[in-house]
C-alpha cells in the first residue's frame, strides 16, 4: 500500500472493496502498531500509516474480522475534551494465542501468550532439566498443549527460548553450558517436531533467551521507544546480552551476536567454561554472588531466587554488602566496554542484575559513566527490565512475527 492519501470520496461497495485492497498491505504495520500499544486510537493509526481515515477504518475492520483486534466505535470522551473521540483500538483478549516455552538451568515453563505480550495462561515451573533435549522440549510442549485444550484457544504458532546461542536459520544450540545438553543440539527442529506431534498449529521458532527477553522488552516493556537498546541479564546461570538496533533485533550473520558473557572483567578471576578466566559469565551471575558472599547454594529454589533473596533480606550484612558491590563493579566494567563499542541509547538489566540495579543504582551508573567514553558525555539511561517472564513473552514474539508480517496470509492461508 502506498502512503499517499486517497483523494476519492467514500462511495459504493466497489469503492469500499478497492480501498480495502489498497489497505491490505498496511494490515501488518497496523497490527504491529496496536500490538505494541503505539496506536491506541484510529486517529493515531491513520497518522502513523499515512493514509486516509476511511482507509485506516477499513484496515482496522479487517483486523477485527480476523479476530485480532477490537474497535470501540463509541468510546467515552475524556473530561473537558471537545469533538467526537476517535475509535479506540486494542488487541482482542479472546483472540488467538501462541505457545511459548522457556528452558533454563533450573527448569522450564510453558505459557500461552496473546497479542500485546499478554500471558493468557502459564504452567508452574518444572524444576528439573533432563540431559536429553528431546525429553525436556517434549514435556514443555505437552504442558503447553494441555493449556490449549483447557482454554480452548486457537493457536497460531510456537516459540522457544533457551540459555544458549542459537544459530540461524538452523536452530542449533551451540553452547548450552548449564543444561548438560550436547553442543549443537538441533533444538528448533526437535521443538518443531514435538509441536507437530502434539497437534499444535502454526510454525515453530527458537532463539536465545536473552535475545527473546530484549525483543519483548523493546516491544512491550522498559525498552519501548529505544532505537538502539542493549539488554544484559543473568538468567539462572551465566550472563547473556542482546542488542536491538534501529528497532530490529541484531543477531549477527548467523544468530550468534553479542555473547557478552565472555567479556573479561576480572583477569585473575574464576575459570570460565569458555576456557578463559574472569568472564562476566562467572563473575556476575547468581552463583558468583553466593560464592563471593560465602554462601553454599541450597536445595530449595533456583540459584537466581536464592541470590535475589540474599540481597533483599541480608544486604545489611557486611559480607553480603561487599559481595554485591563486587558484582556491581564487575557488571559496570562490562557494561562500560559495551557502551564504548555499541553506543546504545538505553540499557536494560534483567535477572539478578535488575536486583543489583534496584539495590544500588548510583554505584552501577557511576561505574559505567566513569569507565566509558560516551558515559562521560551525558550518561546512558540504565533501567530495570519491567516484564515478568520476558523470555517467555519474547519466545511468543518469535511466533507472532509471521502474523505481524502478513495477518491475512498467516490466519487465512491466502
CSV table of C-alpha atoms in Angstrom, one decimal:
chain,number,residue,atom,x,y,z
A,1,UNK,CA,0.0,0.0,0.0
A,2,UNK,CA,1.4,3.5,-0.8
A,3,UNK,CA,1.4,6.0,1.9
A,4,UNK,CA,-0.5,8.6,-0.3
A,5,UNK,CA,-3.9,9.8,0.7
A,6,UNK,CA,-6.8,8.5,-1.2
A,7,UNK,CA,-8.5,11.6,-2.9
A,8,UNK,CA,-11.7,9.8,-3.8
A,9,UNK,CA,-14.7,10.0,-1.5
A,10,UNK,CA,-16.3,7.0,0.1
A,11,UNK,CA,-18.9,5.6,-2.1
A,12,UNK,CA,-20.5,2.3,-3.1
A,13,UNK,CA,-19.3,-1.3,-2.2
A,14,UNK,CA,-16.9,-1.3,-5.2
A,15,UNK,CA,-15.1,1.8,-3.8
A,16,UNK,CA,-15.0,0.2,-0.3
A,17,UNK,CA,-13.5,-3.1,-1.7
A,18,UNK,CA,-10.9,-1.1,-3.6
A,19,UNK,CA,-10.0,0.8,-0.5
A,20,UNK,CA,-9.6,-2.4,1.4
A,21,UNK,CA,-7.5,-3.9,-1.4
A,22,UNK,CA,-5.2,-0.9,-1.2
A,23,UNK,CA,-5.1,-1.2,2.6
A,24,UNK,CA,-4.2,-4.9,2.8
A,25,UNK,CA,-0.5,-4.0,2.5
A,26,UNK,CA,-1.0,-2.0,5.7
A,27,UNK,CA,-2.6,-4.8,7.7
A,28,UNK,CA,0.8,-5.9,9.2
A,29,UNK,CA,2.1,-2.5,10.1
A,30,UNK,CA,-1.3,-1.6,11.6
A,31,UNK,CA,-1.4,-4.8,13.7
A,32,UNK,CA,2.1,-4.1,14.9
A,33,UNK,CA,1.1,-0.6,16.0
A,34,UNK,CA,-1.8,-1.9,18.0
A,35,UNK,CA,0.2,-4.9,19.3
A,36,UNK,CA,2.9,-2.6,20.7
A,37,UNK,CA,0.5,-0.1,22.1
A,38,UNK,CA,1.6,2.7,19.7
A,39,UNK,CA,-1.9,3.1,18.1
A,40,UNK,CA,-4.5,3.2,20.8
A,41,UNK,CA,-7.0,5.0,18.5
A,42,UNK,CA,-8.0,5.1,14.9
A,43,UNK,CA,-6.8,8.7,14.6
A,44,UNK,CA,-3.3,7.7,15.7
A,45,UNK,CA,-3.4,4.7,13.4
A,46,UNK,CA,-4.3,7.0,10.5
A,47,UNK,CA,-1.4,9.3,11.2
A,48,UNK,CA,1.1,6.5,11.7
A,49,UNK,CA,0.2,4.7,8.5
A,50,UNK,CA,-0.1,8.0,6.5
A,51,UNK,CA,-3.4,7.0,4.9
A,52,UNK,CA,-6.9,8.5,4.9
A,53,UNK,CA,-9.3,8.0,7.9
A,54,UNK,CA,-11.5,5.8,5.7
A,55,UNK,CA,-8.6,3.5,4.7
A,56,UNK,CA,-7.5,3.2,8.3
A,57,UNK,CA,-11.0,2.3,9.2
A,58,UNK,CA,-11.1,-0.4,6.6
A,59,UNK,CA,-7.8,-1.8,7.8
A,60,UNK,CA,-9.0,-1.8,11.4
A,61,UNK,CA,-12.2,-3.5,10.4
A,62,UNK,CA,-10.3,-6.2,8.6
A,63,UNK,CA,-8.1,-6.9,11.6
A,64,UNK,CA,-11.2,-7.0,13.8
A,65,UNK,CA,-12.8,-9.5,11.4
A,66,UNK,CA,-9.7,-11.7,11.7
A,67,UNK,CA,-10.3,-11.8,15.5
A,68,UNK,CA,-7.0,-9.9,16.2
A,69,UNK,CA,-8.2,-6.5,17.5
A,70,UNK,CA,-11.3,-4.8,18.8
A,71,UNK,CA,-12.6,-1.5,17.7
A,72,UNK,CA,-14.6,0.6,20.1
A,73,UNK,CA,-16.7,2.9,17.9
A,74,UNK,CA,-18.2,4.8,20.8
A,75,UNK,CA,-15.5,5.5,23.3
A,76,UNK,CA,-16.3,7.8,26.2
A,77,UNK,CA,-14.9,11.3,25.8
A,78,UNK,CA,-12.3,12.5,28.3
A,79,UNK,CA,-13.5,15.2,30.7
A,80,UNK,CA,-13.1,18.6,29.2
A,81,UNK,CA,-12.4,17.4,25.7
A,82,UNK,CA,-14.2,18.7,22.7
A,83,UNK,CA,-15.3,17.0,19.5
A,84,UNK,CA,-16.1,13.3,18.8
A,85,UNK,CA,-13.5,11.0,20.3
A,86,UNK,CA,-11.7,8.7,17.9
A,87,UNK,CA,-12.5,4.9,17.8
A,88,UNK,CA,-10.4,3.1,20.3
A,89,UNK,CA,-8.2,0.1,19.2
A,90,UNK,CA,-7.0,-2.7,21.4
A,91,UNK,CA,-6.0,-6.3,20.9
A,92,UNK,CA,-8.8,-8.9,21.2
A,93,UNK,CA,-8.3,-10.6,24.5
A,94,UNK,CA,-10.3,-13.6,23.3
A,95,UNK,CA,-8.2,-13.8,20.1
A,96,UNK,CA,-5.7,-16.4,19.1
A,97,UNK,CA,-2.6,-17.2,21.1
A,98,UNK,CA,0.8,-18.7,20.6
A,99,UNK,CA,2.5,-21.4,22.7
A,100,UNK,CA,5.7,-20.2,24.3
A,101,UNK,CA,8.3,-22.3,26.2
A,102,UNK,CA,11.4,-21.3,28.1
A,103,UNK,CA,14.1,-23.6,29.3
A,104,UNK,CA,16.7,-22.5,31.9
A,105,UNK,CA,19.3,-24.2,34.1
A,106,UNK,CA,16.8,-24.7,36.9
A,107,UNK,CA,13.8,-25.9,35.0
A,108,UNK,CA,11.3,-25.0,32.2
A,109,UNK,CA,7.9,-23.3,31.8
A,110,UNK,CA,5.2,-23.2,29.1
A,111,UNK,CA,2.6,-20.5,28.5
A,112,UNK,CA,0.0,-19.2,26.1
A,113,UNK,CA,0.6,-15.6,25.1
A,114,UNK,CA,-1.8,-13.4,23.2
A,115,UNK,CA,-1.2,-10.2,21.2
A,116,UNK,CA,0.1,-7.3,23.2
A,117,UNK,CA,2.5,-9.6,25.1
A,118,UNK,CA,-0.2,-10.7,27.4
A,119,UNK,CA,0.3,-14.1,29.1
A,120,UNK,CA,-3.1,-15.8,29.0
A,121,UNK,CA,-2.2,-19.0,30.9
A,122,UNK,CA,1.0,-20.5,32.2
A,123,UNK,CA,2.2,-23.7,33.8
A,124,UNK,CA,4.1,-23.9,37.1
A,125,UNK,CA,7.8,-24.0,36.6
A,126,UNK,CA,9.2,-27.5,36.3
A,127,UNK,CA,12.4,-27.6,38.4
A,128,UNK,CA,14.3,-30.4,36.6
A,129,UNK,CA,16.0,-30.4,33.3
A,130,UNK,CA,16.9,-33.7,31.6
A,131,UNK,CA,20.2,-34.1,29.7
A,132,UNK,CA,18.2,-35.1,26.7
A,133,UNK,CA,16.7,-32.0,25.0
A,134,UNK,CA,14.0,-34.1,23.3
A,135,UNK,CA,12.6,-35.1,26.7
A,136,UNK,CA,12.6,-31.5,28.0
A,137,UNK,CA,11.1,-29.9,24.9
A,138,UNK,CA,8.6,-32.7,24.6
A,139,UNK,CA,7.5,-32.1,28.2
A,140,UNK,CA,7.3,-28.4,27.7
A,141,UNK,CA,5.2,-28.7,24.5
A,142,UNK,CA,2.9,-31.2,26.2
A,143,UNK,CA,2.3,-28.8,29.1
A,144,UNK,CA,1.5,-26.0,26.6
A,145,UNK,CA,-0.8,-28.3,24.6
A,146,UNK,CA,-2.7,-29.1,27.8
A,147,UNK,CA,-3.2,-25.4,28.4
A,148,UNK,CA,-4.6,-25.1,24.9
A,149,UNK,CA,-7.0,-27.9,25.5
A,150,UNK,CA,-8.2,-26.5,28.8
A,151,UNK,CA,-8.6,-23.0,27.5
A,152,UNK,CA,-10.0,-23.9,24.0
A,153,UNK,CA,-7.9,-21.1,22.4
A,154,UNK,CA,-6.8,-21.1,18.8
A,155,UNK,CA,-3.0,-21.4,18.4
A,156,UNK,CA,-1.1,-19.8,15.5
A,157,UNK,CA,2.5,-20.8,16.3
A,158,UNK,CA,5.1,-21.7,18.9
A,159,UNK,CA,8.3,-20.1,20.2
A,160,UNK,CA,11.1,-21.4,22.4
A,161,UNK,CA,13.7,-19.6,24.4
A,162,UNK,CA,16.9,-21.4,25.6
A,163,UNK,CA,20.0,-20.3,27.5
A,164,UNK,CA,22.4,-20.9,24.6
A,165,UNK,CA,23.5,-19.2,21.4
A,166,UNK,CA,21.2,-20.5,18.7
A,167,UNK,CA,22.3,-20.5,15.1
A,168,UNK,CA,20.1,-19.0,12.4
A,169,UNK,CA,18.4,-20.4,10.4
A,170,UNK,CA,19.4,-24.0,11.5
A,171,UNK,CA,18.3,-23.5,15.1
A,172,UNK,CA,21.3,-25.3,16.7
A,173,UNK,CA,22.1,-24.7,20.4
A,174,UNK,CA,25.9,-24.1,20.2
A,175,UNK,CA,26.7,-23.6,23.9
A,176,UNK,CA,24.0,-24.9,26.3
A,177,UNK,CA,26.7,-24.9,29.0
A,178,UNK,CA,24.4,-25.1,32.0
A,179,UNK,CA,22.0,-27.7,30.7
A,180,UNK,CA,24.3,-30.7,30.0
A,181,UNK,CA,22.8,-30.8,26.5
A,182,UNK,CA,25.1,-31.9,23.6
A,183,UNK,CA,26.8,-29.0,21.8
A,184,UNK,CA,24.9,-28.3,18.6
A,185,UNK,CA,21.6,-29.8,19.7
A,186,UNK,CA,19.0,-29.1,16.9
A,187,UNK,CA,16.6,-27.5,19.3
A,188,UNK,CA,14.4,-25.8,16.7
A,189,UNK,CA,14.0,-29.0,14.8
A,190,UNK,CA,13.2,-31.0,17.9
A,191,UNK,CA,10.8,-28.3,19.2
A,192,UNK,CA,9.0,-28.2,15.8
A,193,UNK,CA,8.6,-31.9,15.7
A,194,UNK,CA,7.2,-32.0,19.2
A,195,UNK,CA,4.8,-29.2,18.3
A,196,UNK,CA,3.5,-31.0,15.3
A,197,UNK,CA,3.2,-34.3,17.2
A,198,UNK,CA,1.1,-32.5,19.9
A,199,UNK,CA,-1.3,-31.3,17.2
A,200,UNK,CA,-0.4,-27.6,17.8
A,201,UNK,CA,-1.0,-25.4,14.8
A,202,UNK,CA,1.5,-22.9,13.2
A,203,UNK,CA,5.2,-22.7,12.7
A,204,UNK,CA,7.8,-23.1,15.4
A,205,UNK,CA,10.8,-21.0,16.3
A,206,UNK,CA,13.7,-21.0,18.7
A,207,UNK,CA,16.1,-18.3,20.0
A,208,UNK,CA,18.5,-17.4,22.8
A,209,UNK,CA,16.6,-16.5,26.0
A,210,UNK,CA,18.2,-13.0,26.4
A,211,UNK,CA,17.5,-12.2,22.7
A,212,UNK,CA,13.9,-13.1,23.3
A,213,UNK,CA,13.8,-11.0,26.5
A,214,UNK,CA,15.2,-8.0,24.7
A,215,UNK,CA,12.6,-8.3,21.9
A,216,UNK,CA,9.8,-8.5,24.5
A,217,UNK,CA,11.1,-5.5,26.5
A,218,UNK,CA,11.6,-3.5,23.3
A,219,UNK,CA,8.0,-4.0,22.2
A,220,UNK,CA,6.2,-4.1,25.5
A,221,UNK,CA,8.4,-3.1,28.4
A,222,UNK,CA,11.3,-1.0,29.6
A,223,UNK,CA,12.9,-0.8,26.1
A,224,UNK,CA,9.9,0.6,24.3
A,225,UNK,CA,10.8,3.7,22.3
A,226,UNK,CA,14.5,3.0,22.3
A,227,UNK,CA,16.2,2.9,19.0
A,228,UNK,CA,19.5,1.1,20.0
A,229,UNK,CA,18.7,-1.0,23.0
A,230,UNK,CA,21.3,-3.1,25.0
A,231,UNK,CA,19.9,-5.8,27.2
A,232,UNK,CA,22.1,-7.7,29.7
A,233,UNK,CA,20.7,-10.3,32.1
A,234,UNK,CA,21.8,-13.0,34.4
A,235,UNK,CA,19.2,-15.7,33.8
A,236,UNK,CA,19.6,-18.5,36.3
A,237,UNK,CA,23.2,-19.2,35.4
A,238,UNK,CA,25.7,-17.2,33.4
A,239,UNK,CA,25.2,-13.8,31.8
A,240,UNK,CA,23.7,-13.1,28.4
A,241,UNK,CA,23.2,-10.0,26.2
A,242,UNK,CA,21.2,-8.8,23.3
A,243,UNK,CA,21.0,-5.8,21.1
A,244,UNK,CA,18.1,-4.1,19.3
A,245,UNK,CA,19.4,-1.8,16.5
A,246,UNK,CA,17.1,0.7,14.9
A,247,UNK,CA,14.2,-1.2,16.2
A,248,UNK,CA,15.3,-4.7,15.0
A,249,UNK,CA,16.9,-7.5,17.0
A,250,UNK,CA,20.5,-7.8,15.9
A,251,UNK,CA,21.6,-11.4,15.8
A,252,UNK,CA,24.7,-11.2,13.5
A,253,UNK,CA,25.3,-13.1,10.4
A,254,UNK,CA,24.3,-16.5,11.8
A,255,UNK,CA,22.4,-15.7,15.0
A,256,UNK,CA,25.4,-15.6,17.3
A,257,UNK,CA,26.0,-11.9,18.0
A,258,UNK,CA,26.6,-10.4,21.4
A,259,UNK,CA,28.0,-13.2,23.6
A,260,UNK,CA,28.6,-10.6,26.3
A,261,UNK,CA,29.1,-13.3,29.0
A,262,UNK,CA,32.6,-13.8,27.8
A,263,UNK,CA,33.9,-10.3,28.2
A,264,UNK,CA,36.8,-10.4,30.7
A,265,UNK,CA,36.0,-8.2,33.7
A,266,UNK,CA,38.5,-9.8,36.2
A,267,UNK,CA,41.7,-11.1,34.5
A,268,UNK,CA,42.7,-13.1,37.6
A,269,UNK,CA,39.2,-14.3,38.3
A,270,UNK,CA,37.4,-17.6,38.1
A,271,UNK,CA,38.0,-20.1,35.3
A,272,UNK,CA,35.2,-19.8,32.7
A,273,UNK,CA,33.6,-22.6,30.7
A,274,UNK,CA,34.9,-21.0,27.5
A,275,UNK,CA,38.5,-21.6,28.6
A,276,UNK,CA,39.3,-18.0,29.7
A,277,UNK,CA,39.2,-16.5,33.2
A,278,UNK,CA,37.2,-13.8,34.8
A,279,UNK,CA,34.4,-13.6,32.3
A,280,UNK,CA,31.2,-11.8,33.1
A,281,UNK,CA,29.5,-15.1,32.8
A,282,UNK,CA,31.2,-16.4,36.0
A,283,UNK,CA,31.9,-13.1,37.8
A,284,UNK,CA,28.4,-11.6,37.8
A,285,UNK,CA,25.8,-14.3,37.9
A,286,UNK,CA,23.8,-15.7,40.8
A,287,UNK,CA,26.4,-18.4,41.6
A,288,UNK,CA,29.1,-15.8,41.7
A,289,UNK,CA,27.2,-13.7,44.3
A,290,UNK,CA,26.5,-16.7,46.5
A,291,UNK,CA,30.1,-17.8,46.3
A,292,UNK,CA,31.6,-14.3,46.9
A,293,UNK,CA,29.3,-13.9,49.9
A,294,UNK,CA,30.5,-17.3,51.3
A,295,UNK,CA,27.1,-19.0,50.9
A,296,UNK,CA,26.6,-22.5,49.6
A,297,UNK,CA,23.7,-22.9,47.2
A,298,UNK,CA,20.8,-24.5,49.0
A,299,UNK,CA,18.5,-27.2,47.8
A,300,UNK,CA,15.4,-25.0,47.8
A,301,UNK,CA,14.7,-22.6,45.0
A,302,UNK,CA,16.7,-21.7,41.9
A,303,UNK,CA,20.1,-20.1,42.1
A,304,UNK,CA,18.5,-16.8,40.9
A,305,UNK,CA,15.9,-16.9,43.6
A,306,UNK,CA,18.5,-17.6,46.3
A,307,UNK,CA,20.7,-14.8,45.1
A,308,UNK,CA,17.8,-12.3,44.9
A,309,UNK,CA,16.6,-13.3,48.4
A,310,UNK,CA,20.1,-12.9,49.8
A,311,UNK,CA,20.4,-9.3,48.6
A,312,UNK,CA,16.8,-8.4,49.6
A,313,UNK,CA,16.9,-9.9,53.0
A,314,UNK,CA,20.5,-9.7,54.1
A,315,UNK,CA,22.0,-6.7,52.3
A,316,UNK,CA,22.8,-5.1,55.7
A,317,UNK,CA,25.3,-8.0,56.4
A,318,UNK,CA,28.7,-6.5,55.6
A,319,UNK,CA,29.8,-9.7,53.8
A,320,UNK,CA,26.7,-9.7,51.6
A,321,UNK,CA,27.0,-6.0,51.0
A,322,UNK,CA,30.6,-6.3,49.9
A,323,UNK,CA,29.8,-9.2,47.6
A,324,UNK,CA,27.0,-7.3,46.0
A,325,UNK,CA,29.3,-4.3,45.5
A,326,UNK,CA,31.9,-6.5,43.8
A,327,UNK,CA,29.4,-7.8,41.4
A,328,UNK,CA,28.1,-4.3,40.6
A,329,UNK,CA,31.6,-3.2,39.9
A,330,UNK,CA,32.3,-6.1,37.5
A,331,UNK,CA,28.9,-5.7,35.8
A,332,UNK,CA,29.6,-1.9,35.4
A,333,UNK,CA,33.0,-2.6,33.9
A,334,UNK,CA,31.4,-5.0,31.3
A,335,UNK,CA,28.6,-2.5,30.5
A,336,UNK,CA,31.2,0.3,30.1
A,337,UNK,CA,33.0,-1.7,27.5
A,338,UNK,CA,29.8,-2.4,25.6
A,339,UNK,CA,28.8,1.3,25.7
A,340,UNK,CA,32.2,2.2,24.2
A,341,UNK,CA,31.6,-0.3,21.3
A,342,UNK,CA,27.9,-0.1,20.7
A,343,UNK,CA,26.8,3.4,21.8
A,344,UNK,CA,23.3,2.4,22.8
A,345,UNK,CA,20.7,4.9,23.8
A,346,UNK,CA,19.3,2.7,26.6
A,347,UNK,CA,20.5,-0.2,28.7
A,348,UNK,CA,18.1,-2.6,30.4
A,349,UNK,CA,19.0,-5.2,33.0
A,350,UNK,CA,17.3,-8.4,33.9
A,351,UNK,CA,17.5,-11.2,36.4
A,352,UNK,CA,20.0,-10.6,39.3
A,353,UNK,CA,21.3,-7.6,37.5
A,354,UNK,CA,17.9,-5.9,37.9
A,355,UNK,CA,18.1,-6.6,41.6
A,356,UNK,CA,21.6,-5.1,41.8
A,357,UNK,CA,20.5,-2.0,40.0
A,358,UNK,CA,17.5,-1.6,42.3
A,359,UNK,CA,19.7,-2.1,45.3
A,360,UNK,CA,22.4,0.5,44.5
A,361,UNK,CA,21.6,2.3,41.2
A,362,UNK,CA,24.1,5.2,41.9
A,363,UNK,CA,27.1,2.9,42.2
A,364,UNK,CA,26.4,1.0,39.0
A,365,UNK,CA,25.7,4.1,37.0
A,366,UNK,CA,28.8,5.8,38.3
A,367,UNK,CA,31.0,2.8,37.3
A,368,UNK,CA,29.6,2.8,33.8
A,369,UNK,CA,29.9,6.6,33.4
A,370,UNK,CA,33.5,6.6,34.8
A,371,UNK,CA,34.7,3.7,32.6
A,372,UNK,CA,33.0,4.6,29.3
A,373,UNK,CA,33.8,7.4,26.9
A,374,UNK,CA,30.2,8.1,26.0
A,375,UNK,CA,29.0,7.7,29.6
A,376,UNK,CA,31.0,10.8,30.5
A,377,UNK,CA,29.3,12.9,27.8
A,378,UNK,CA,25.9,12.6,29.4
A,379,UNK,CA,25.3,9.1,30.5
A,380,UNK,CA,23.3,6.2,29.1
A,381,UNK,CA,19.9,5.5,30.8
A,382,UNK,CA,20.2,2.2,32.7
A,383,UNK,CA,16.8,0.8,33.6
A,384,UNK,CA,15.4,-2.4,35.0
A,385,UNK,CA,13.5,-4.8,32.8
A,386,UNK,CA,9.9,-4.4,33.5
A,387,UNK,CA,8.1,-7.6,32.2
A,388,UNK,CA,7.5,-10.7,34.2
A,389,UNK,CA,8.7,-13.8,32.3
A,390,UNK,CA,10.1,-11.6,29.5
A,391,UNK,CA,11.9,-14.5,27.8
A,392,UNK,CA,8.6,-16.4,27.6
A,393,UNK,CA,6.9,-13.3,26.1
A,394,UNK,CA,9.9,-12.9,23.7
A,395,UNK,CA,9.6,-16.5,22.6
A,396,UNK,CA,6.0,-15.7,21.8
A,397,UNK,CA,7.1,-12.7,19.8
A,398,UNK,CA,9.0,-15.1,17.5
A,399,UNK,CA,5.8,-17.0,16.8
A,400,UNK,CA,3.7,-13.8,16.4
A,401,UNK,CA,6.1,-12.3,13.8
A,402,UNK,CA,4.6,-14.1,10.7
A,403,UNK,CA,1.2,-12.8,11.8
A,404,UNK,CA,2.6,-9.3,12.2
A,405,UNK,CA,4.2,-9.6,8.8
A,406,UNK,CA,1.1,-10.7,6.9
A,407,UNK,CA,-2.0,-11.2,9.1
A,408,UNK,CA,-4.2,-12.3,6.2
A,409,UNK,CA,-1.8,-14.9,4.9
A,410,UNK,CA,-1.0,-16.2,8.3
A,411,UNK,CA,-4.5,-16.7,9.5
A,412,UNK,CA,-6.5,-17.4,6.4
A,413,UNK,CA,-3.9,-19.3,4.3
A,414,UNK,CA,-4.1,-16.8,1.4
